[in-house]
Amino acid sequence: MGTAQAQDKVGTTAAPFLTIGAGARALAMGGAQVAQAQGPSALYWNPSAVALSNTSAVELGRADWYVETSIQHAALTLNLGGAGVVGLSMVYLDYGTMYVTTVDAPEGTGEQFNPKDLSVGVSYARMLTDRFAIGGTVKRVQQQIWKETASAVAIDLGVSYLSDFNNLRIGMSLTNFGTDMRMEGDDLRRAIDIAPNQNGNNDRLAAYLETDAWPLPLSFRVGLAMDAWATASQRLTLTADAVAPSDNAQTANFGAEYVFR
């Protein structure tokens, strides 16, 4: 039992690119953003947080990632006044160009392919009271490698609460709750002989190799953000998040932000 309880299930989910954080400000604060997220990038951390802003905005971001890969984020929020906030978001991970290799051609066959991951979401958030906001996102997730693709539909849910004590904010979010992903494509098609010992039968029956289905990286976050010190021209904000992912150990993230004028 002790061994079973020690398993973190690393590497048991599909679409791990969904766990790469969005927004330079958010990442600089250690990803402790579920109660602090602002602007369009809040759609990633806590979709309810976009209802706390009275403006519409767009945010674009690109970062070089590991091993010649790159990730792009794009988000748009449209404030509808008392009707709430509508948002659109996109995450795209480009793995770059790779060469096809085989056992017989380990240096490459001359063919190339470009694996890629994509998530596109539509969000809605609104203030239920002057202190409490809710929001959600419905998104389509797709992965592609060579001629195989896998897709899923997922939702993100979030809530935010504002208090009077030192501008204390409380946030919670549940992200990537959705269907499993299974790779499918023409390269999994095979011609088989279902009865090789029987003469006269069709030895070119169409069949597909069955691949396993894998869940999305479900994650639950709860966090606090508070102005520990504030004057007319300066502010020091502290943030803390507790994160419980389905495919890794539980973690705690901490961040701080100093603002002058």
PDB file of C-alpha atoms in Angstrom:
ATOM      1  CA  MET A   1       0.000   0.000   0.000  1.00  0.00           C
ATOM      2  CA  GLY A   2       2.830   2.357   0.824  1.00  0.00           C
ATOM      3  CA  THR A   3       4.375   1.840  -2.601  1.00  0.00           C
ATOM      4  CA  ALA A   4       1.041   2.404  -4.351  1.00  0.00           C
ATOM      5  CA  GLN A   5       0.396   5.633  -2.479  1.00  0.00           C
ATOM      6  CA  ALA A   6       3.837   6.956  -3.432  1.00  0.00           C
ATOM      7  CA  GLN A   7       3.095   6.996  -7.157  1.00  0.00           C
ATOM      8  CA  ASP A   8       2.810  10.455  -8.746  1.00  0.00           C
ATOM      9  CA  LYS A   9       1.607   9.094 -12.125  1.00  0.00           C
ATOM     10  CA  VAL A  10       4.112  11.200 -14.062  1.00  0.00           C
ATOM     11  CA  GLY A  11       3.843  10.656 -17.811  1.00  0.00           C
ATOM     12  CA  THR A  12       0.353   9.132 -17.693  1.00  0.00           C
ATOM     13  CA  THR A  13      -1.575  11.963 -19.361  1.00  0.00           C
ATOM     14  CA  ALA A  14      -1.900  13.295 -22.881  1.00  0.00           C
ATOM     15  CA  ALA A  15      -1.347  16.894 -24.005  1.00  0.00           C
ATOM     16  CA  PRO A  16       1.185  17.931 -21.321  1.00  0.00           C
ATOM     17  CA  PHE A  17       1.598  21.250 -23.150  1.00  0.00           C
ATOM     18  CA  LEU A  18      -1.595  22.328 -21.363  1.00  0.00           C
ATOM     19  CA  THR A  19       0.440  22.638 -18.156  1.00  0.00           C
ATOM     20  CA  ILE A  20       2.835  25.278 -19.579  1.00  0.00           C
ATOM     21  CA  GLY A  21       1.888  28.589 -17.965  1.00  0.00           C
ATOM     22  CA  ALA A  22       0.866  31.689 -19.900  1.00  0.00           C
ATOM     23  CA  GLY A  23       2.020  35.276 -19.432  1.00  0.00           C
ATOM     24  CA  ALA A  24       5.442  36.690 -18.558  1.00  0.00           C
ATOM     25  CA  ARG A  25       4.128  38.390 -15.410  1.00  0.00           C
ATOM     26  CA  ALA A  26       2.473  35.209 -14.170  1.00  0.00           C
ATOM     27  CA  LEU A  27       5.532  33.056 -14.764  1.00  0.00           C
ATOM     28  CA  ALA A  28       7.815  35.633 -13.133  1.00  0.00           C
ATOM     29  CA  MET A  29       5.693  35.243  -9.981  1.00  0.00           C
ATOM     30  CA  GLY A  30       6.271  31.499  -9.889  1.00  0.00           C
ATOM     31  CA  GLY A  31       2.907  30.638 -11.377  1.00  0.00           C
ATOM     32  CA  ALA A  32       1.131  31.618  -8.137  1.00  0.00           C
ATOM     33  CA  GLN A  33      -1.688  33.265 -10.057  1.00  0.00           C
ATOM     34  CA  VAL A  34      -5.041  31.676  -9.361  1.00  0.00           C
ATOM     35  CA  ALA A  35      -5.985  34.639  -7.117  1.00  0.00           C
ATOM     36  CA  GLN A  36      -3.748  37.273  -8.758  1.00  0.00           C
ATOM     37  CA  ALA A  37      -4.154  36.722 -12.507  1.00  0.00           C
ATOM     38  CA  GLN A  38      -5.098  39.808 -14.496  1.00  0.00           C
ATOM     39  CA  GLY A  39      -5.703  40.580 -18.144  1.00  0.00           C
ATOM     40  CA  PRO A  40      -6.322  38.068 -20.925  1.00  0.00           C
ATOM     41  CA  SER A  41      -3.678  35.616 -19.628  1.00  0.00           C
ATOM     42  CA  ALA A  42      -5.996  35.039 -16.651  1.00  0.00           C
ATOM     43  CA  LEU A  43      -8.017  32.789 -18.977  1.00  0.00           C
ATOM     44  CA  TYR A  44      -5.268  30.198 -18.478  1.00  0.00           C
ATOM     45  CA  TRP A  45      -4.969  30.438 -14.672  1.00  0.00           C
ATOM     46  CA  ASN A  46      -8.522  31.248 -13.580  1.00  0.00           C
ATOM     47  CA  PRO A  47     -11.177  32.204 -16.158  1.00  0.00           C
ATOM     48  CA  SER A  48     -13.290  34.000 -13.550  1.00  0.00           C
ATOM     49  CA  ALA A  49     -10.538  36.607 -13.007  1.00  0.00           C
ATOM     50  CA  VAL A  50     -11.216  38.366 -16.322  1.00  0.00           C
ATOM     51  CA  ALA A  51     -14.553  39.555 -14.880  1.00  0.00           C
ATOM     52  CA  LEU A  52     -12.629  41.710 -12.376  1.00  0.00           C
ATOM     53  CA  SER A  53     -11.467  44.056 -15.164  1.00  0.00           C
ATOM     54  CA  ASN A  54     -13.622  46.800 -16.688  1.00  0.00           C
ATOM     55  CA  THR A  55     -11.739  46.900 -19.998  1.00  0.00           C
ATOM     56  CA  SER A  56     -11.292  44.774 -23.096  1.00  0.00           C
ATOM     57  CA  ALA A  57      -7.794  43.626 -23.989  1.00  0.00           C
ATOM     58  CA  VAL A  58      -5.646  41.379 -26.159  1.00  0.00           C
ATOM     59  CA  GLU A  59      -2.423  39.649 -25.192  1.00  0.00           C
ATOM     60  CA  LEU A  60       0.091  37.839 -27.378  1.00  0.00           C
ATOM     61  CA  GLY A  61       3.134  35.902 -26.240  1.00  0.00           C
ATOM     62  CA  ARG A  62       5.856  33.695 -27.664  1.00  0.00           C
ATOM     63  CA  ALA A  63       8.688  31.838 -25.966  1.00  0.00           C
ATOM     64  CA  ASP A  64      11.464  29.579 -27.172  1.00  0.00           C
ATOM     65  CA  TRP A  65      11.037  26.281 -25.371  1.00  0.00           C
ATOM     66  CA  TYR A  66      13.216  23.223 -24.971  1.00  0.00           C
ATOM     67  CA  VAL A  67      15.091  21.517 -27.835  1.00  0.00           C
ATOM     68  CA  GLU A  68      14.297  24.027 -30.590  1.00  0.00           C
ATOM     69  CA  THR A  69      10.575  24.111 -29.841  1.00  0.00           C
ATOM     70  CA  SER A  70       8.467  27.233 -29.330  1.00  0.00           C
ATOM     71  CA  ILE A  71       5.157  27.985 -27.649  1.00  0.00           C
ATOM     72  CA  GLN A  72       2.705  30.750 -28.503  1.00  0.00           C
ATOM     73  CA  HIS A  73      -0.173  32.098 -26.437  1.00  0.00           C
ATOM     74  CA  ALA A  74      -2.915  34.430 -27.638  1.00  0.00           C
ATOM     75  CA  ALA A  75      -5.889  35.674 -25.657  1.00  0.00           C
ATOM     76  CA  LEU A  76      -8.646  38.228 -26.162  1.00  0.00           C
ATOM     77  CA  THR A  77     -11.217  39.493 -23.668  1.00  0.00           C
ATOM     78  CA  LEU A  78     -14.272  41.566 -24.578  1.00  0.00           C
ATOM     79  CA  ASN A  79     -16.063  43.337 -21.727  1.00  0.00           C
ATOM     80  CA  LEU A  80     -19.844  43.413 -22.224  1.00  0.00           C
ATOM     81  CA  GLY A  81     -20.552  45.602 -19.216  1.00  0.00           C
ATOM     82  CA  GLY A  82     -23.192  44.123 -16.931  1.00  0.00           C
ATOM     83  CA  ALA A  83     -23.536  41.122 -19.227  1.00  0.00           C
ATOM     84  CA  GLY A  84     -20.085  39.815 -18.311  1.00  0.00           C
ATOM     85  CA  VAL A  85     -16.858  39.165 -20.209  1.00  0.00           C
ATOM     86  CA  VAL A  86     -16.324  36.949 -23.250  1.00  0.00           C
ATOM     87  CA  GLY A  87     -12.880  35.567 -24.004  1.00  0.00           C
ATOM     88  CA  LEU A  88     -11.028  33.705 -26.747  1.00  0.00           C
ATOM     89  CA  SER A  89      -7.725  31.938 -26.156  1.00  0.00           C
ATOM     90  CA  MET A  90      -5.202  29.846 -28.059  1.00  0.00           C
ATOM     91  CA  VAL A  91      -2.110  27.845 -27.096  1.00  0.00           C
ATOM     92  CA  TYR A  92       0.137  26.465 -29.833  1.00  0.00           C
ATOM     93  CA  LEU A  93       3.274  24.378 -29.262  1.00  0.00           C
ATOM     94  CA  ASP A  94       5.461  23.962 -32.347  1.00  0.00           C
ATOM     95  CA  TYR A  95       8.033  21.160 -32.080  1.00  0.00           C
ATOM     96  CA  GLY A  96       9.874  22.311 -35.201  1.00  0.00           C
ATOM     97  CA  THR A  97      10.878  20.224 -38.200  1.00  0.00           C
ATOM     98  CA  MET A  98      11.997  16.655 -37.510  1.00  0.00           C
ATOM     99  CA  TYR A  99      13.474  14.015 -39.809  1.00  0.00           C
ATOM    100  CA  VAL A 100      11.911  10.606 -40.348  1.00  0.00           C
ATOM    101  CA  THR A 101      14.280   7.854 -39.197  1.00  0.00           C
ATOM    102  CA  THR A 102      13.884   4.092 -39.352  1.00  0.00           C
ATOM    103  CA  VAL A 103      15.868   1.071 -38.220  1.00  0.00           C
ATOM    104  CA  ASP A 104      17.273   0.749 -41.751  1.00  0.00           C
ATOM    105  CA  ALA A 105      17.870   4.509 -42.132  1.00  0.00           C
ATOM    106  CA  PRO A 106      18.919   5.810 -38.687  1.00  0.00           C
ATOM    107  CA  GLU A 107      20.341   8.989 -40.276  1.00  0.00           C
ATOM    108  CA  GLY A 108      17.019   9.792 -41.919  1.00  0.00           C
ATOM    109  CA  THR A 109      14.960   8.789 -44.936  1.00  0.00           C
ATOM    110  CA  GLY A 110      14.895  12.305 -46.406  1.00  0.00           C
ATOM    111  CA  GLU A 111      11.315  12.867 -45.256  1.00  0.00           C
ATOM    112  CA  GLN A 112      10.377  15.525 -42.705  1.00  0.00           C
ATOM    113  CA  PHE A 113       7.423  16.133 -40.428  1.00  0.00           C
ATOM    114  CA  ASN A 114       6.280  18.851 -38.029  1.00  0.00           C
ATOM    115  CA  PRO A 115       4.553  17.718 -34.785  1.00  0.00           C
ATOM    116  CA  LYS A 116       2.319  20.296 -33.153  1.00  0.00           C
ATOM    117  CA  ASP A 117      -0.105  20.761 -30.263  1.00  0.00           C
ATOM    118  CA  LEU A 118      -3.046  23.171 -30.289  1.00  0.00           C
ATOM    119  CA  SER A 119      -5.726  24.284 -27.840  1.00  0.00           C
ATOM    120  CA  VAL A 120      -8.479  26.786 -28.697  1.00  0.00           C
ATOM    121  CA  GLY A 121     -10.972  27.962 -26.087  1.00  0.00           C
ATOM    122  CA  VAL A 122     -14.051  30.145 -25.665  1.00  0.00           C
ATOM    123  CA  SER A 123     -14.650  31.656 -22.215  1.00  0.00           C
ATOM    124  CA  TYR A 124     -17.323  33.508 -20.293  1.00  0.00           C
ATOM    125  CA  ALA A 125     -17.079  35.174 -16.876  1.00  0.00           C
ATOM    126  CA  ARG A 126     -19.173  37.556 -14.832  1.00  0.00           C
ATOM    127  CA  MET A 127     -19.505  39.123 -11.386  1.00  0.00           C
ATOM    128  CA  LEU A 128     -22.327  37.535  -9.370  1.00  0.00           C
ATOM    129  CA  THR A 129     -21.904  40.174  -6.659  1.00  0.00           C
ATOM    130  CA  ASP A 130     -19.492  43.071  -6.175  1.00  0.00           C
ATOM    131  CA  ARG A 131     -17.055  40.596  -4.556  1.00  0.00           C
ATOM    132  CA  PHE A 132     -17.653  37.199  -6.168  1.00  0.00           C
ATOM    133  CA  ALA A 133     -16.949  36.175  -9.779  1.00  0.00           C
ATOM    134  CA  ILE A 134     -17.323  32.914 -11.690  1.00  0.00           C
ATOM    135  CA  GLY A 135     -16.045  31.895 -15.108  1.00  0.00           C
ATOM    136  CA  GLY A 136     -15.540  28.961 -17.404  1.00  0.00           C
ATOM    137  CA  THR A 137     -13.851  27.918 -20.636  1.00  0.00           C
ATOM    138  CA  VAL A 138     -14.766  25.289 -23.204  1.00  0.00           C
ATOM    139  CA  LYS A 139     -11.816  24.287 -25.369  1.00  0.00           C
ATOM    140  CA  ARG A 140     -10.781  21.853 -28.061  1.00  0.00           C
ATOM    141  CA  VAL A 141      -7.393  20.203 -27.705  1.00  0.00           C
ATOM    142  CA  GLN A 142      -5.502  18.544 -30.555  1.00  0.00           C
ATOM    143  CA  GLN A 143      -2.126  16.849 -30.947  1.00  0.00           C
ATOM    144  CA  GLN A 144      -0.520  15.800 -34.211  1.00  0.00           C
ATOM    145  CA  ILE A 145       2.594  13.777 -34.972  1.00  0.00           C
ATOM    146  CA  TRP A 146       3.390  12.556 -38.482  1.00  0.00           C
ATOM    147  CA  LYS A 147      -0.006  11.551 -39.916  1.00  0.00           C
ATOM    148  CA  GLU A 148      -1.633  10.696 -36.584  1.00  0.00           C
ATOM    149  CA  THR A 149      -3.854  13.034 -34.577  1.00  0.00           C
ATOM    150  CA  ALA A 150      -5.697  12.952 -31.269  1.00  0.00           C
ATOM    151  CA  SER A 151      -8.323  15.393 -30.045  1.00  0.00           C
ATOM    152  CA  ALA A 152     -10.385  16.081 -26.947  1.00  0.00           C
ATOM    153  CA  VAL A 153     -12.887  18.553 -25.526  1.00  0.00           C
ATOM    154  CA  ALA A 154     -12.228  20.031 -22.092  1.00  0.00           C
ATOM    155  CA  ILE A 155     -13.511  22.673 -19.699  1.00  0.00           C
ATOM    156  CA  ASP A 156     -11.872  25.020 -17.191  1.00  0.00           C
ATOM    157  CA  LEU A 157     -13.830  26.413 -14.246  1.00  0.00           C
ATOM    158  CA  GLY A 158     -12.847  29.154 -11.802  1.00  0.00           C
ATOM    159  CA  VAL A 159     -14.103  31.359  -8.980  1.00  0.00           C
ATOM    160  CA  SER A 160     -12.691  34.554  -7.432  1.00  0.00           C
ATOM    161  CA  TYR A 161     -13.536  36.338  -4.189  1.00  0.00           C
ATOM    162  CA  LEU A 162     -12.466  39.840  -3.110  1.00  0.00           C
ATOM    163  CA  SER A 163     -12.270  40.943   0.527  1.00  0.00           C
ATOM    164  CA  ASP A 164     -11.704  44.217   2.363  1.00  0.00           C
ATOM    165  CA  PHE A 165      -8.704  42.990   4.370  1.00  0.00           C
ATOM    166  CA  ASN A 166      -5.532  44.345   2.707  1.00  0.00           C
ATOM    167  CA  ASN A 167      -7.100  43.714  -0.701  1.00  0.00           C
ATOM    168  CA  LEU A 168      -7.071  39.969  -0.012  1.00  0.00           C
ATOM    169  CA  ARG A 169      -8.187  37.851  -2.981  1.00  0.00           C
ATOM    170  CA  ILE A 170      -9.066  34.165  -2.957  1.00  0.00           C
ATOM    171  CA  GLY A 171      -9.171  32.085  -6.121  1.00  0.00           C
ATOM    172  CA  MET A 172      -9.855  28.496  -7.134  1.00  0.00           C
ATOM    173  CA  SER A 173      -9.756  26.773 -10.502  1.00  0.00           C
ATOM    174  CA  LEU A 174     -10.221  23.340 -12.047  1.00  0.00           C
ATOM    175  CA  THR A 175      -8.564  23.008 -15.446  1.00  0.00           C
ATOM    176  CA  ASN A 176      -8.431  20.428 -18.243  1.00  0.00           C
ATOM    177  CA  PHE A 177     -11.449  18.379 -17.215  1.00  0.00           C
ATOM    178  CA  GLY A 178     -12.381  16.565 -20.384  1.00  0.00           C
ATOM    179  CA  THR A 179     -12.393  13.534 -22.612  1.00  0.00           C
ATOM    180  CA  ASP A 180      -9.491  11.143 -23.183  1.00  0.00           C
ATOM    181  CA  MET A 181      -7.192  11.414 -26.212  1.00  0.00           C
ATOM    182  CA  ARG A 182      -6.371   8.547 -28.570  1.00  0.00           C
ATOM    183  CA  MET A 183      -4.003   8.713 -31.546  1.00  0.00           C
ATOM    184  CA  GLU A 184      -5.632   7.780 -34.873  1.00  0.00           C
ATOM    185  CA  GLY A 185      -4.503   8.021 -38.473  1.00  0.00           C
ATOM    186  CA  ASP A 186      -3.738   6.282 -41.750  1.00  0.00           C
ATOM    187  CA  ASP A 187      -0.296   5.077 -40.638  1.00  0.00           C
ATOM    188  CA  LEU A 188      -2.019   2.763 -38.158  1.00  0.00           C
ATOM    189  CA  ARG A 189      -3.782   0.968 -41.040  1.00  0.00           C
ATOM    190  CA  ARG A 190      -2.474  -2.526 -41.788  1.00  0.00           C
ATOM    191  CA  ALA A 191      -3.341  -5.307 -44.237  1.00  0.00           C
ATOM    192  CA  ILE A 192      -3.604  -8.621 -42.375  1.00  0.00           C
ATOM    193  CA  ASP A 193      -4.413 -12.259 -42.978  1.00  0.00           C
ATOM    194  CA  ILE A 194      -6.876 -13.148 -40.242  1.00  0.00           C
ATOM    195  CA  ALA A 195      -6.523 -16.898 -40.954  1.00  0.00           C
ATOM    196  CA  PRO A 196      -3.004 -17.509 -42.303  1.00  0.00           C
ATOM    197  CA  ASN A 197      -3.386 -21.310 -42.151  1.00  0.00           C
ATOM    198  CA  GLN A 198      -6.536 -21.327 -44.268  1.00  0.00           C
ATOM    199  CA  ASN A 199      -6.205 -21.444 -48.049  1.00  0.00           C
ATOM    200  CA  GLY A 200      -8.334 -19.262 -50.309  1.00  0.00           C
ATOM    201  CA  ASN A 201      -9.185 -16.571 -47.771  1.00  0.00           C
ATOM    202  CA  ASN A 202      -8.573 -12.857 -48.202  1.00  0.00           C
ATOM    203  CA  ASP A 203      -5.047 -12.146 -46.960  1.00  0.00           C
ATOM    204  CA  ARG A 204      -5.366  -8.348 -47.307  1.00  0.00           C
ATOM    205  CA  LEU A 205      -8.083  -7.461 -44.834  1.00  0.00           C
ATOM    206  CA  ALA A 206      -7.970  -3.848 -43.654  1.00  0.00           C
ATOM    207  CA  ALA A 207      -7.208  -3.437 -39.951  1.00  0.00           C
ATOM    208  CA  TYR A 208      -6.077  -0.684 -37.614  1.00  0.00           C
ATOM    209  CA  LEU A 209      -3.584  -0.896 -34.784  1.00  0.00           C
ATOM    210  CA  GLU A 210      -5.327   0.022 -31.549  1.00  0.00           C
ATOM    211  CA  THR A 211      -3.694   2.764 -29.492  1.00  0.00           C
ATOM    212  CA  ASP A 212      -4.389   3.493 -25.855  1.00  0.00           C
ATOM    213  CA  ALA A 213      -6.490   6.446 -24.706  1.00  0.00           C
ATOM    214  CA  TRP A 214      -4.944   8.836 -22.187  1.00  0.00           C
ATOM    215  CA  PRO A 215      -6.617  11.431 -19.941  1.00  0.00           C
ATOM    216  CA  LEU A 216      -5.864  15.148 -19.963  1.00  0.00           C
ATOM    217  CA  PRO A 217      -3.670  16.644 -17.190  1.00  0.00           C
ATOM    218  CA  LEU A 218      -6.424  17.608 -14.746  1.00  0.00           C
ATOM    219  CA  SER A 219      -5.329  20.214 -12.213  1.00  0.00           C
ATOM    220  CA  PHE A 220      -6.933  21.847  -9.176  1.00  0.00           C
ATOM    221  CA  ARG A 221      -5.584  25.140  -7.790  1.00  0.00           C
ATOM    222  CA  VAL A 222      -6.479  27.215  -4.766  1.00  0.00           C
ATOM    223  CA  GLY A 223      -4.625  30.362  -3.821  1.00  0.00           C
ATOM    224  CA  LEU A 224      -4.390  33.692  -2.047  1.00  0.00           C
ATOM    225  CA  ALA A 225      -3.105  37.116  -3.050  1.00  0.00           C
ATOM    226  CA  MET A 226      -2.708  40.025  -0.656  1.00  0.00           C
ATOM    227  CA  ASP A 227      -1.175  43.490  -0.616  1.00  0.00           C
ATOM    228  CA  ALA A 228       1.259  43.095   2.269  1.00  0.00           C
ATOM    229  CA  TRP A 229       2.287  46.757   2.074  1.00  0.00           C
ATOM    230  CA  ALA A 230       0.719  49.618   0.163  1.00  0.00           C
ATOM    231  CA  THR A 231       1.082  53.407   0.015  1.00  0.00           C
ATOM    232  CA  ALA A 232      -0.138  56.034  -2.421  1.00  0.00           C
ATOM    233  CA  SER A 233       2.775  55.290  -4.792  1.00  0.00           C
ATOM    234  CA  GLN A 234       4.028  51.814  -3.905  1.00  0.00           C
ATOM    235  CA  ARG A 235       2.634  48.332  -3.376  1.00  0.00           C
ATOM    236  CA  LEU A 236       4.023  44.927  -2.422  1.00  0.00           C
ATOM    237  CA  THR A 237       1.793  41.980  -3.299  1.00  0.00           C
ATOM    238  CA  LEU A 238       2.374  38.424  -2.064  1.00  0.00           C
ATOM    239  CA  THR A 239       0.761  35.365  -3.650  1.00  0.00           C
ATOM    240  CA  ALA A 240       0.575  31.661  -2.831  1.00  0.00           C
ATOM    241  CA  ASP A 241      -0.988  28.738  -4.687  1.00  0.00           C
ATOM    242  CA  ALA A 242      -1.532  25.088  -3.781  1.00  0.00           C
ATOM    243  CA  VAL A 243      -1.634  22.907  -6.890  1.00  0.00           C
ATOM    244  CA  ALA A 244      -2.923  19.319  -7.104  1.00  0.00           C
ATOM    245  CA  PRO A 245      -2.305  17.870 -10.601  1.00  0.00           C
ATOM    246  CA  SER A 246      -3.507  14.445 -11.673  1.00  0.00           C
ATOM    247  CA  ASP A 247      -0.126  13.467 -13.141  1.00  0.00           C
ATOM    248  CA  ASN A 248       2.399  14.768 -10.616  1.00  0.00           C
ATOM    249  CA  ALA A 249       3.010  15.503  -6.953  1.00  0.00           C
ATOM    250  CA  GLN A 250       1.171  18.287  -5.143  1.00  0.00           C
ATOM    251  CA  THR A 251       3.126  21.535  -5.041  1.00  0.00           C
ATOM    252  CA  ALA A 252       2.998  24.995  -3.496  1.00  0.00           C
ATOM    253  CA  ASN A 253       3.944  28.081  -5.531  1.00  0.00           C
ATOM    254  CA  PHE A 254       4.852  31.486  -4.096  1.00  0.00           C
ATOM    255  CA  GLY A 255       5.322  34.856  -5.758  1.00  0.00           C
ATOM    256  CA  ALA A 256       5.815  38.536  -5.032  1.00  0.00           C
ATOM    257  CA  GLU A 257       5.346  41.729  -7.020  1.00  0.00           C
ATOM    258  CA  TYR A 258       6.576  45.226  -6.205  1.00  0.00           C
ATOM    259  CA  VAL A 259       4.890  48.153  -7.970  1.00  0.00           C
ATOM    260  CA  PHE A 260       6.149  51.768  -7.979  1.00  0.00           C
ATOM    261  CA  ARG A 261       3.781  54.501  -9.154  1.00  0.00           C
TER     262      ARG A 261
END
